[in-house]
Structures are given as C-alpha cells and as structure tokens.
Amino acid sequence: MLVWWRRRQTGPRVGPGRVAPARWHACAVSDSPAYLTPPPSPNHEMLSSFCFCRSATRRLSYPSAARMAAVSTASEAKEPQQPSPVLHIGHMNVENDAVFTTPSILFTRATVITPTGSKTLYAVWALLRPYGTAWPMLKSYSTVAKRLDKFKTTIFTQMSMLAVKHGAINLGQGFPNFDGPDFVKEAAIQAIRDGKNQYARGCGVPDLNSAIVDRFHKDTGLHIDPEKEVTVTSGCTEAIAATMLGLINPGDEVILFAPFYDSYEATLSMADAKIKVITLRPPDFAVSVDELKSAVSKNTRAILINTPHNPTGKMFTRAELEQIASLCIENDVLVFADEVYDKLAFEAEHISIASLPGMYERTVTMNSLGKTFSLTGWKIGWAIAPPHLTWGLRQAHSFLTFSTSTPMQWAASVALRAPDTYYEELKRDYLAKKAILVEGLKAAGFIVYPSSGTYFVMVDHTPFGCENDIDFCEYLIKEVGVVAIPTSVFYLNPEEGKNLVRFTFCKDEETLRAAVERMKERLHKS
Amino acid sequence: MEAKLSKASRALNASPIQEISHLAQRCGAINLAEGFPDFPAPPHVKHAAVAAIAADLNQYRHVQGICDLLAVKMKQNHVLDFDPLTDFVICCGQSEAFAATILATIDQGDEVLIFDPAYETYESCIILAGGIPVYVPLDPPYWTLNVDKFMRSFTGRTKAVVLNSYSPHNPTGKVFSKEELEVIAAACCQMDCLAITDEVYEYITFDTHKHLSIASLPMMKERTIITSSLSKTFSVTGWRIGWACAPTAIASAIRNIHIKVTDSAPAPFQEAALAALQSPPEYFSSLKADYVAKRNFLIKMLSEVGFQVHNKPQGSVFIFAELPKTCLLSDIDFVKELIEKAGVAAVPGRGFFHGDCNDQTQQSRYVRFAFCKSNDTLSAADQKMRSCVGK
C-alpha cells in the first residue's frame, strides 16, 4: 500500500533545491504501482506515515491510523494522472522532531483530480540506511510521547535558579523554611527503628486510614469506611494524578477554575481530557454563576475545585459550593476537591463539598500531611471517595507508585491525632506571618487582594510599571532581592494573569520582615 | 456509577497475590509469597534516615548527590557514561520510575513487548497509557528466549521491549544470557525500539553470574531506560526511593511526568540513599552470600518434598517451582491447602501467564516461593512443609 501526502501549507522558498518547512497530510492511498514511478533506486524505500503525521488534529502517528485517514479520502480521488518522474531532491523540515538532510529524501509528485479540484500529492522516498530500514531515521525523533506536548519547564525551577544567583529572599516557593513538629518527626524515627521499613498495604497502613477517617469525621460529620473509601498516596500530587488517570477517559470534559495549580492541566492532558476553564477574577475571585451554568452540561465529566485556593487564597463560600453541587447533581458530574490547605483557613470556615447533600457519592476529596504539618518532603497524601470511585483511583495508584512510604505513614497517623491545640497554634502562627507580609506589601505599594486561606497572597504589581508578571518578577529578583511567582502560568490563557503575582508567607518571621524591608526600600512606583 | 470509571481502569482486575496474602494473614501462615524481607534493614542506612529527619531535611527536595553516586556506579558496573545532572530521575520507588517511563514514551496504540511469565503491573501501566501489551512467551522448562516467537511479535507499532530479568515481575528468577540479550538488542536496533529494564535485583545475582545490563551492549545506550531502586538491595521496600536512568532527552520527559505524578521522592530517605549508595563493597558481597545460602536452602527443601525445580534462579529472590508430579491439584488449590494445612503461603503461578501463549494446563502447574526471609523463618517453613507435603 502506498500513502500519498499532500502539502497543506507552503512556506517561503529557501533556496535552490530546498523545500521550505511544510505541513504534510496523508490524504490518499493507492496500491497499484501504475500510479507511482518505480522507486528511484533499489536502495530507496517508500516512507510510511511516521513523521509526516502532523495532520490538523496532530493525532495521526501510526501507519495504520494514517492509512485509515488516507483511505477515507482516497474515495475522492479519481484516476490520477501519470505522475511525473522523480523531480525533487530536498531538505524537508517537518517540525522539530523530524529533520532530514539531503540527499536522502526524494519525492515523486503527482497531480490527482478530485471532485473538488486537483491536488498535488507527493510520494516520499527515503534512502535505506545501511543496516536497516528507513524507519529508524524517523522513529528516533518521535520517541517521546505526545502527552508531553503541553509540558513546559516549571516556572518554579526557573525562578529558584534566578533567586539563588541573585541571593534573593524566596517568597515564591510554596513550602516552609521551618520544619515540622517534633512529635511527628519522632514518630517517624521510631517507626524506622521499629523496622517498619517494608511495603505497606497499597491503599495505606490501616492505622493511618483510620486516623484519616476520624479526622474527616471531625471536620465534616461524615462516617466513612477506612478500608473501602480511603487511599493513601505519595502526596496530594499523586492523589490528583491517580484520580485523573483512574476516573477520566480520553475526550472527557473537565472544568477547572483559573488560576490553577500547574499539575492539574498536566495530569488532565496525560489523561487526554478536554479542559474547560472558568476564570476567577479579582478583587474577590468569586465564581460567576452565569459562566458556571453555561460551562456545565451533560458532557461534563468532572469539575475540579481547590479550596482554600492556590494561588488566590480564596475560599469557596457555601453559596458557591451549593451552586456547584446543584449543577453537578443535575448533570451527573463528579467533583474532585483538592483541600490540602483546609487547616490554613483564616477568614472563613472551610467547607468540604463532599459534606453537602447528595455530594459524597460523586466527590473525591484529596488532602495531605505536608502543608498542615510543614513536612512537604514526606509525600503523604490521601483521597477519600465512595467505593466505586475509590476502586478506579486505586487501580491507577497501584501502578503509579504501588504503595506509599511506610515509616512516614505511621508518623502521619500520630500527626492526624494531634489535639486541637496544635491546629489553633498553627493558625495563630500563620496569622502573625500573614499580617507581616500583607502590611508590608501594602506599604510597599502593591494592590493586595484579600486572602482568606492558604499561605499565599495575590497582588497586583502594575503600580510599578512592568509590562507583565514575568518581567516584574525578574525585576523583583534582580533589583529588589525578593522572589514572587508570576501567576500567568496558572492560567490557560496567560494574558489573564499578567497583572498578578503570588507571594507566600510560609517562612519564618525574620525572613518575612527582611523581605518586606527590601521591598519597601527598593520598589519604586512608576 | 461504575460508568464513571475510566475505561482503562475497568479493564484491570484485583491482584490474586493480595487475596492470597489476606488468606495467609488470617491463618497466620508463614509468608513466602510476598517479595519483601522480614529481617531488618542495615543499620547504617536506618541511621542516615533518622539523622535526616532530625536534621530538618523534610521539605520537598531533589538530592543531586544520589545522581552523582549512581553515575559513578554505572561507570563502575557497566562502563556506561551518564551525566548526573540530566540523565537520572529520582522517583517514588522503581514502580513510579517505570510508570513515569511508560507515560513518557508510550502513546495511544503503541505496542510494548513483555516476556511471559510476568506479573501484571507492567500490563496495567501500559494499558493506562493507551498502549497495547504484547506477550512473548518464554519456553519452559528453562524459560529460554524463543527467537522466532520474539521476532514475530514485532510490528510496525512496537515501541518498546520490557526486560524484566531479575525483577519481581519475573517470577522465574531467570536471567537472560548474554547471547539472548544480544538477540534482543539487535532486534531493538533493527526495529528501532526502546528497551525498558527493571534492575531492582542487580545486586542479588548468584553463582558466577554478573549482572549485565542491556544498555551496555553496542548501540543500546541511546535506546535503553534503566529503572531500579534501593528497596531490594537495602531491604527498605517501604521507603519508595527508586530511579530511572536514560539518555538526556528521554530522562527529561520522564522527569516532567514524575514532577506531575508525585513531584518528589520522600526527602529524608533520599538523604539516606546517599549513605546506602556509599556502602562498602563488603556490604554487597555479604548481601549476595546471604541470599545464595537462602536460595540453596529453599531449593533443597522444595526438591526434597517433591517439587520440580527445573530452573535454579540466577537472580532475584524467587523460586518458580513446578508442582510435584503426583500432585493433581491446580496451583491455586494447592496454595490454599498449603496455607490452611501447612501454614505456609506462596503464590500460584497462573497469575503470571497471559493469554493462551503457553499450554493452559502448564500454566496452573507452577508456584512461586520467596526466600527473602530470615533464616529462622525459612527453617520454620521447612519444618512445616516437610511435615505436610510429599507424604
């Protein structure tokens, strides 16, 4: 079977004998050699579809898929004219991952008459490599899976590197520069000494599962089954990945609220979902009911909410959650609730959407140890969901990491049984830190948006005259010596975030004061 | 509500090994089923972890030192040059390293060759990435590579071959010989496929056998992804410290996936990994010696009670034994009886075979025993087995 390719887009001429970068589309197939000039030499082989699979949908990557697409359009082609002889020795650049140099590519051109007019098709020949077929030349360039197309270098790494270079105070990264409580660390040490170092049960050490259940009951009033409704994961990050991969089918529609934590978009694209975004806007980042109603439909599979919300510090109100709940029940939609900051709720009461009537059976509630106990590197998280949803996410979890760090799980079960005084003190400490930061940011000239929860604060940087958030953050690092995170990365459309940056106050008071001083001294309004 | 599950996860089944484990627990049986030790981890490694926790090394981190040490080991053990800054990804166990590798390289419709018998985790992973697992049966009784079947398994869509020598996913403990690896390597080069290896037992190899990684064969380094972990070498299967090692572009893709799946491996254990990977050569030689003794002990016991141990494992901690000729029970029934009557748990072999690539009756004739247990445990198991089996 021979596949014919049509060039969809002509590029500029780049010189004699050189073909400009083009997009190629598989569009016809023939199996009669009469349509095709014999191969240029016995050493030439007809290329199949590999690198030329950049059709409009970017999904054709395999010979069979290309053939199917080709066959469907072949019916259009009537008797093609006798193709002209081999006429082009060219350098073909088919996007970044398949580049061929002359003279190994030859093409034969033919004109095909179709009902809609004539098309010019190319048959492409590659010179066989000495030890094998022409395929290696193509395949080696498309080794990496398509799901990575959307992955970008994380902004956090870039900013961190700049920060180190300039000795800047880092209020960008969302993890503390102080450590967790001793009683939890000692529990982990004891577990290691007691030999609790082998595989834990995949869904979690029973002691931890019941501690999670007890805590959840205290927080929401719901009774859940530790064996069937709780799954322990390597951090909330893995809970999110397992939920997406276990419960989302390719093509499913999922709604996100922008700005959003960067792993949501990445894991949804891994699951090949269709993302719909509802933007939360300053000053109060409230959910627009109209936008919500028009976004949710019978095609929606799930909505992802993060409350308290990173990066805005917003907490979803009861009214907003009830709106979301009623739409979900009406349209049979799941909710994935990321609640890692639930214990850092300052200005409002944290409400778990799973506790609203009719919602538990369709909600996955995710949380972790790291933020509440300042042990972000331990990677202990969990997902709470009704049995039928738990089953799906456990399947994904079992191949993603199989089981979670054993000694830390034992320590986590001790942590979660901490008395209320621990949480009260945690809140008091963070409120004090927040006061230092917020006062300082206001004094320095930022427009500060109120943050009800998490340890983040969003501010508008435009008083200082920078074009966009990334420029401002670079300026802040280099000239002022403080790191913030540009929030455009948290939006699907970066334009929406260009006026905003995020600061964190999960740092000790001395660090916060020092950062605030630098900003007051060195930031100049324009 | 089952309709809410993704198609892929619905295709997966609950693990038979877990069910047997639960039965074993209920009966208080000696567990020779699951592949993790019941003896303590080496003190110097535990101390390092305790020290790290106490020293406040508990926030998200990437410990570059691990990559530096691994690069040195790659050079020492396999004469392979890897760049410690770009070619390693530290993950939550070899499980995550493998999952991230699959998600980074396998697209919808890609085929992946797996040698059979093999445990199911590989298959699940590949299916969830949209790939198609293709089983290549090894020939009993010695589980040799059938070159014909192997070559015929390749199609235009084959993207990778999974090599699970020495892995818990290869219950037979068979290790591919150099000749077999060369055949596999030549096929990978010719068909332009990746090789993904699981080398968690790289330090638990026996007799004169030295662990040979396919990446060290000609033209293989650029297309091989090596995954491994601390778990088996240092008896810390619960710590979840593993890694993937690959050419820079692929490692970068794996790292991107890893960052979105878990973001970081447990921080204090990464610190402990530094101490572990700097263990003196005596540690590794005594590890081997201990395991050889355990292996020999168990083989002797099994043979003497009537099992047919065709294949003396050359690596890993498992023995895949065929039921005594006189035994008419299936593997599952035999294992259940063994738990209930003798108080010893093992794993029925059928869960490791797939499709009808091997004779159906053959598939239910094998049982897998683990010998990564203390000498006391093995002796106790020995006593119980002798009193109940082979009468």
JSON list of C-alpha atoms in Angstrom, two decimals, chain B residues 141-290:
[
{"chain": "B", "resi": 141, "resn": "PRO", "atom": "CA", "xyz": [11.14, -25.55, 31.49]},
{"chain": "B", "resi": 142, "resn": "TYR", "atom": "CA", "xyz": [14.16, -23.27, 31.43]},
{"chain": "B", "resi": 143, "resn": "TRP", "atom": "CA", "xyz": [12.32, -20.17, 30.22]},
{"chain": "B", "resi": 144, "resn": "THR", "atom": "CA", "xyz": [14.61, -19.67, 27.28]},
{"chain": "B", "resi": 145, "resn": "LEU", "atom": "CA", "xyz": [14.08, -16.99, 24.68]},
{"chain": "B", "resi": 146, "resn": "ASN", "atom": "CA", "xyz": [12.30, -18.34, 21.63]},
{"chain": "B", "resi": 147, "resn": "VAL", "atom": "CA", "xyz": [13.85, -16.19, 18.94]},
{"chain": "B", "resi": 148, "resn": "ASP", "atom": "CA", "xyz": [11.23, -17.00, 16.39]},
{"chain": "B", "resi": 149, "resn": "LYS", "atom": "CA", "xyz": [8.29, -16.07, 18.60]},
{"chain": "B", "resi": 150, "resn": "PHE", "atom": "CA", "xyz": [10.14, -12.99, 19.72]},
{"chain": "B", "resi": 151, "resn": "MET", "atom": "CA", "xyz": [10.87, -11.66, 16.25]},
{"chain": "B", "resi": 152, "resn": "ARG", "atom": "CA", "xyz": [7.36, -12.40, 15.09]},
{"chain": "B", "resi": 153, "resn": "SER", "atom": "CA", "xyz": [5.94, -10.30, 17.92]},
{"chain": "B", "resi": 154, "resn": "PHE", "atom": "CA", "xyz": [7.30, -7.11, 16.42]},
{"chain": "B", "resi": 155, "resn": "THR", "atom": "CA", "xyz": [5.02, -5.00, 14.29]},
{"chain": "B", "resi": 156, "resn": "GLY", "atom": "CA", "xyz": [5.24, -1.50, 12.93]},
{"chain": "B", "resi": 157, "resn": "ARG", "atom": "CA", "xyz": [3.70, -0.27, 16.13]},
{"chain": "B", "resi": 158, "resn": "THR", "atom": "CA", "xyz": [6.10, -1.82, 18.56]},
{"chain": "B", "resi": 159, "resn": "LYS", "atom": "CA", "xyz": [7.61, 0.96, 20.61]},
{"chain": "B", "resi": 160, "resn": "ALA", "atom": "CA", "xyz": [9.42, -0.82, 23.40]},
{"chain": "B", "resi": 161, "resn": "VAL", "atom": "CA", "xyz": [10.53, -4.10, 24.91]},
{"chain": "B", "resi": 162, "resn": "VAL", "atom": "CA", "xyz": [10.37, -4.56, 28.67]},
{"chain": "B", "resi": 163, "resn": "LEU", "atom": "CA", "xyz": [13.21, -6.56, 30.15]},
{"chain": "B", "resi": 164, "resn": "ASN", "atom": "CA", "xyz": [12.32, -7.97, 33.45]},
{"chain": "B", "resi": 165, "resn": "SER", "atom": "CA", "xyz": [15.24, -10.17, 34.26]},
{"chain": "B", "resi": 166, "resn": "TYR", "atom": "CA", "xyz": [15.77, -10.22, 37.97]},
{"chain": "B", "resi": 167, "resn": "SER", "atom": "CA", "xyz": [12.62, -8.43, 38.59]},
{"chain": "B", "resi": 168, "resn": "PRO", "atom": "CA", "xyz": [9.83, -9.29, 40.99]},
{"chain": "B", "resi": 169, "resn": "HIS", "atom": "CA", "xyz": [7.72, -9.26, 37.88]},
{"chain": "B", "resi": 170, "resn": "ASN", "atom": "CA", "xyz": [9.64, -12.16, 36.53]},
{"chain": "B", "resi": 171, "resn": "PRO", "atom": "CA", "xyz": [8.78, -14.93, 38.93]},
{"chain": "B", "resi": 172, "resn": "THR", "atom": "CA", "xyz": [11.22, -17.39, 37.42]},
{"chain": "B", "resi": 173, "resn": "GLY", "atom": "CA", "xyz": [14.42, -15.75, 38.54]},
{"chain": "B", "resi": 174, "resn": "LYS", "atom": "CA", "xyz": [15.70, -16.44, 35.06]},
{"chain": "B", "resi": 175, "resn": "VAL", "atom": "CA", "xyz": [18.34, -14.11, 33.84]},
{"chain": "B", "resi": 176, "resn": "PHE", "atom": "CA", "xyz": [18.82, -13.54, 30.14]},
{"chain": "B", "resi": 177, "resn": "SER", "atom": "CA", "xyz": [22.15, -14.84, 28.93]},
{"chain": "B", "resi": 178, "resn": "LYS", "atom": "CA", "xyz": [24.50, -12.62, 27.00]},
{"chain": "B", "resi": 179, "resn": "GLU", "atom": "CA", "xyz": [23.51, -14.33, 23.76]},
{"chain": "B", "resi": 180, "resn": "GLU", "atom": "CA", "xyz": [19.83, -13.77, 24.44]},
{"chain": "B", "resi": 181, "resn": "LEU", "atom": "CA", "xyz": [20.46, -10.13, 25.30]},
{"chain": "B", "resi": 182, "resn": "GLU", "atom": "CA", "xyz": [22.36, -9.72, 22.07]},
{"chain": "B", "resi": 183, "resn": "VAL", "atom": "CA", "xyz": [19.41, -11.06, 20.11]},
{"chain": "B", "resi": 184, "resn": "ILE", "atom": "CA", "xyz": [17.07, -8.70, 21.92]},
{"chain": "B", "resi": 185, "resn": "ALA", "atom": "CA", "xyz": [19.47, -5.80, 21.40]},
{"chain": "B", "resi": 186, "resn": "ALA", "atom": "CA", "xyz": [19.82, -6.48, 17.69]},
{"chain": "B", "resi": 187, "resn": "ALA", "atom": "CA", "xyz": [16.07, -6.61, 17.33]},
{"chain": "B", "resi": 188, "resn": "CYS", "atom": "CA", "xyz": [15.66, -3.33, 19.21]},
{"chain": "B", "resi": 189, "resn": "CYS", "atom": "CA", "xyz": [18.18, -1.65, 16.96]},
{"chain": "B", "resi": 190, "resn": "GLN", "atom": "CA", "xyz": [16.74, -3.03, 13.79]},
{"chain": "B", "resi": 191, "resn": "MET", "atom": "CA", "xyz": [13.14, -2.26, 14.67]},
{"chain": "B", "resi": 192, "resn": "ASP", "atom": "CA", "xyz": [14.15, 0.99, 16.34]},
{"chain": "B", "resi": 193, "resn": "CYS", "atom": "CA", "xyz": [12.53, 0.23, 19.67]},
{"chain": "B", "resi": 194, "resn": "LEU", "atom": "CA", "xyz": [13.25, 1.25, 23.19]},
{"chain": "B", "resi": 195, "resn": "ALA", "atom": "CA", "xyz": [14.32, -1.20, 25.86]},
{"chain": "B", "resi": 196, "resn": "ILE", "atom": "CA", "xyz": [12.95, -0.57, 29.35]},
{"chain": "B", "resi": 197, "resn": "THR", "atom": "CA", "xyz": [14.69, -2.57, 32.03]},
{"chain": "B", "resi": 198, "resn": "ASP", "atom": "CA", "xyz": [13.79, -3.33, 35.62]},
{"chain": "B", "resi": 199, "resn": "GLU", "atom": "CA", "xyz": [17.01, -3.98, 37.51]},
{"chain": "B", "resi": 200, "resn": "VAL", "atom": "CA", "xyz": [15.91, -3.90, 41.14]},
{"chain": "B", "resi": 201, "resn": "TYR", "atom": "CA", "xyz": [17.79, -7.10, 41.89]},
{"chain": "B", "resi": 202, "resn": "GLU", "atom": "CA", "xyz": [21.00, -6.01, 40.21]},
{"chain": "B", "resi": 203, "resn": "TYR", "atom": "CA", "xyz": [22.97, -6.82, 43.35]},
{"chain": "B", "resi": 204, "resn": "ILE", "atom": "CA", "xyz": [21.19, -10.05, 44.09]},
{"chain": "B", "resi": 205, "resn": "THR", "atom": "CA", "xyz": [22.67, -12.31, 41.45]},
{"chain": "B", "resi": 206, "resn": "PHE", "atom": "CA", "xyz": [24.11, -15.74, 42.08]},
{"chain": "B", "resi": 207, "resn": "ASP", "atom": "CA", "xyz": [26.83, -18.18, 41.16]},
{"chain": "B", "resi": 208, "resn": "THR", "atom": "CA", "xyz": [29.23, -16.72, 38.68]},
{"chain": "B", "resi": 209, "resn": "HIS", "atom": "CA", "xyz": [26.57, -14.65, 37.12]},
{"chain": "B", "resi": 210, "resn": "LYS", "atom": "CA", "xyz": [27.34, -10.96, 36.97]},
{"chain": "B", "resi": 211, "resn": "HIS", "atom": "CA", "xyz": [24.53, -8.57, 36.29]},
{"chain": "B", "resi": 212, "resn": "LEU", "atom": "CA", "xyz": [24.70, -7.46, 32.68]},
{"chain": "B", "resi": 213, "resn": "SER", "atom": "CA", "xyz": [22.57, -4.54, 31.64]},
{"chain": "B", "resi": 214, "resn": "ILE", "atom": "CA", "xyz": [21.40, -4.49, 28.05]},
{"chain": "B", "resi": 215, "resn": "ALA", "atom": "CA", "xyz": [22.34, -0.82, 27.95]},
{"chain": "B", "resi": 216, "resn": "SER", "atom": "CA", "xyz": [25.99, -1.83, 27.87]},
{"chain": "B", "resi": 217, "resn": "LEU", "atom": "CA", "xyz": [25.63, -3.70, 24.59]},
{"chain": "B", "resi": 218, "resn": "PRO", "atom": "CA", "xyz": [26.60, -1.87, 21.39]},
{"chain": "B", "resi": 219, "resn": "MET", "atom": "CA", "xyz": [24.17, 0.83, 20.24]},
{"chain": "B", "resi": 220, "resn": "MET", "atom": "CA", "xyz": [21.82, 0.18, 23.14]},
{"chain": "B", "resi": 221, "resn": "LYS", "atom": "CA", "xyz": [22.64, 3.02, 25.46]},
{"chain": "B", "resi": 222, "resn": "GLU", "atom": "CA", "xyz": [20.78, 5.55, 23.35]},
{"chain": "B", "resi": 223, "resn": "ARG", "atom": "CA", "xyz": [17.61, 3.48, 23.41]},
{"chain": "B", "resi": 224, "resn": "THR", "atom": "CA", "xyz": [17.58, 1.95, 26.90]},
{"chain": "B", "resi": 225, "resn": "ILE", "atom": "CA", "xyz": [15.87, 3.19, 30.03]},
{"chain": "B", "resi": 226, "resn": "ILE", "atom": "CA", "xyz": [17.14, 1.55, 33.19]},
{"chain": "B", "resi": 227, "resn": "THR", "atom": "CA", "xyz": [14.91, 1.56, 36.26]},
{"chain": "B", "resi": 228, "resn": "SER", "atom": "CA", "xyz": [15.98, 0.40, 39.68]},
{"chain": "B", "resi": 229, "resn": "SER", "atom": "CA", "xyz": [15.67, 1.19, 43.35]},
{"chain": "B", "resi": 230, "resn": "LEU", "atom": "CA", "xyz": [17.06, 0.94, 46.86]},
{"chain": "B", "resi": 231, "resn": "SER", "atom": "CA", "xyz": [14.32, -1.40, 48.01]},
{"chain": "B", "resi": 232, "resn": "LYS", "atom": "CA", "xyz": [15.75, -4.86, 47.47]},
{"chain": "B", "resi": 233, "resn": "THR", "atom": "CA", "xyz": [19.41, -4.05, 47.78]},
{"chain": "B", "resi": 234, "resn": "PHE", "atom": "CA", "xyz": [18.96, -2.40, 51.16]},
{"chain": "B", "resi": 235, "resn": "SER", "atom": "CA", "xyz": [15.85, -4.19, 52.40]},
{"chain": "B", "resi": 236, "resn": "VAL", "atom": "CA", "xyz": [13.83, -0.98, 52.58]},
{"chain": "B", "resi": 237, "resn": "THR", "atom": "CA", "xyz": [10.97, -1.75, 50.25]},
{"chain": "B", "resi": 238, "resn": "GLY", "atom": "CA", "xyz": [8.75, 0.65, 52.17]},
{"chain": "B", "resi": 239, "resn": "TRP", "atom": "CA", "xyz": [10.88, 3.72, 51.65]},
{"chain": "B", "resi": 240, "resn": "ARG", "atom": "CA", "xyz": [9.99, 4.33, 48.00]},
{"chain": "B", "resi": 241, "resn": "ILE", "atom": "CA", "xyz": [13.30, 5.50, 46.60]},
{"chain": "B", "resi": 242, "resn": "GLY", "atom": "CA", "xyz": [13.94, 4.49, 43.00]},
{"chain": "B", "resi": 243, "resn": "TRP", "atom": "CA", "xyz": [15.24, 5.97, 39.81]},
{"chain": "B", "resi": 244, "resn": "ALA", "atom": "CA", "xyz": [15.18, 5.94, 36.06]},
{"chain": "B", "resi": 245, "resn": "CYS", "atom": "CA", "xyz": [18.36, 6.35, 34.05]},
{"chain": "B", "resi": 246, "resn": "ALA", "atom": "CA", "xyz": [18.13, 7.21, 30.36]},
{"chain": "B", "resi": 247, "resn": "PRO", "atom": "CA", "xyz": [19.60, 9.35, 27.59]},
{"chain": "B", "resi": 248, "resn": "THR", "atom": "CA", "xyz": [19.06, 13.02, 28.32]},
{"chain": "B", "resi": 249, "resn": "ALA", "atom": "CA", "xyz": [16.01, 13.73, 26.14]},
{"chain": "B", "resi": 250, "resn": "ILE", "atom": "CA", "xyz": [14.11, 10.73, 27.43]},
{"chain": "B", "resi": 251, "resn": "ALA", "atom": "CA", "xyz": [15.17, 11.37, 31.03]},
{"chain": "B", "resi": 252, "resn": "SER", "atom": "CA", "xyz": [13.86, 14.88, 30.69]},
{"chain": "B", "resi": 253, "resn": "ALA", "atom": "CA", "xyz": [10.49, 13.58, 29.54]},
{"chain": "B", "resi": 254, "resn": "ILE", "atom": "CA", "xyz": [10.39, 11.11, 32.42]},
{"chain": "B", "resi": 255, "resn": "ARG", "atom": "CA", "xyz": [11.25, 13.88, 34.85]},
{"chain": "B", "resi": 256, "resn": "ASN", "atom": "CA", "xyz": [8.40, 16.02, 33.54]},
{"chain": "B", "resi": 257, "resn": "ILE", "atom": "CA", "xyz": [5.94, 13.21, 34.14]},
{"chain": "B", "resi": 258, "resn": "HIS", "atom": "CA", "xyz": [7.37, 12.42, 37.56]},
{"chain": "B", "resi": 259, "resn": "ILE", "atom": "CA", "xyz": [7.04, 16.03, 38.66]},
{"chain": "B", "resi": 260, "resn": "LYS", "atom": "CA", "xyz": [3.34, 15.92, 37.85]},
{"chain": "B", "resi": 261, "resn": "VAL", "atom": "CA", "xyz": [2.72, 12.50, 39.37]},
{"chain": "B", "resi": 262, "resn": "THR", "atom": "CA", "xyz": [4.43, 12.86, 42.74]},
{"chain": "B", "resi": 263, "resn": "ASP", "atom": "CA", "xyz": [6.79, 15.82, 42.39]},
{"chain": "B", "resi": 264, "resn": "SER", "atom": "CA", "xyz": [9.43, 14.42, 44.73]},
{"chain": "B", "resi": 265, "resn": "ALA", "atom": "CA", "xyz": [10.51, 11.21, 46.44]},
{"chain": "B", "resi": 266, "resn": "PRO", "atom": "CA", "xyz": [10.43, 11.22, 50.27]},
{"chain": "B", "resi": 267, "resn": "ALA", "atom": "CA", "xyz": [13.10, 13.70, 51.31]},
{"chain": "B", "resi": 268, "resn": "PRO", "atom": "CA", "xyz": [14.70, 12.06, 54.38]},
{"chain": "B", "resi": 269, "resn": "PHE", "atom": "CA", "xyz": [15.03, 8.77, 52.53]},
{"chain": "B", "resi": 270, "resn": "GLN", "atom": "CA", "xyz": [16.77, 10.49, 49.67]},
{"chain": "B", "resi": 271, "resn": "GLU", "atom": "CA", "xyz": [19.37, 11.56, 52.19]},
{"chain": "B", "resi": 272, "resn": "ALA", "atom": "CA", "xyz": [19.60, 8.02, 53.49]},
{"chain": "B", "resi": 273, "resn": "ALA", "atom": "CA", "xyz": [20.11, 6.85, 49.91]},
{"chain": "B", "resi": 274, "resn": "LEU", "atom": "CA", "xyz": [23.39, 8.74, 49.88]},
{"chain": "B", "resi": 275, "resn": "ALA", "atom": "CA", "xyz": [24.62, 6.63, 52.78]},
{"chain": "B", "resi": 276, "resn": "ALA", "atom": "CA", "xyz": [23.25, 3.47, 51.22]},
{"chain": "B", "resi": 277, "resn": "LEU", "atom": "CA", "xyz": [24.86, 4.03, 47.85]},
{"chain": "B", "resi": 278, "resn": "GLN", "atom": "CA", "xyz": [28.18, 4.64, 49.54]},
{"chain": "B", "resi": 279, "resn": "SER", "atom": "CA", "xyz": [28.13, 1.29, 51.31]},
{"chain": "B", "resi": 280, "resn": "PRO", "atom": "CA", "xyz": [31.48, -0.52, 51.15]},
{"chain": "B", "resi": 281, "resn": "PRO", "atom": "CA", "xyz": [31.93, -3.46, 48.74]},
{"chain": "B", "resi": 282, "resn": "GLU", "atom": "CA", "xyz": [31.71, -5.86, 51.70]},
{"chain": "B", "resi": 283, "resn": "TYR", "atom": "CA", "xyz": [28.08, -4.95, 52.11]},
{"chain": "B", "resi": 284, "resn": "PHE", "atom": "CA", "xyz": [27.24, -6.07, 48.61]},
{"chain": "B", "resi": 285, "resn": "SER", "atom": "CA", "xyz": [29.26, -9.26, 48.77]},
{"chain": "B", "resi": 286, "resn": "SER", "atom": "CA", "xyz": [27.72, -10.32, 52.05]},
{"chain": "B", "resi": 287, "resn": "LEU", "atom": "CA", "xyz": [24.26, -9.50, 50.71]},
{"chain": "B", "resi": 288, "resn": "LYS", "atom": "CA", "xyz": [24.90, -11.89, 47.85]},
{"chain": "B", "resi": 289, "resn": "ALA", "atom": "CA", "xyz": [26.36, -14.57, 50.07]},
{"chain": "B", "resi": 290, "resn": "ASP", "atom": "CA", "xyz": [23.36, -14.45, 52.42]}
]
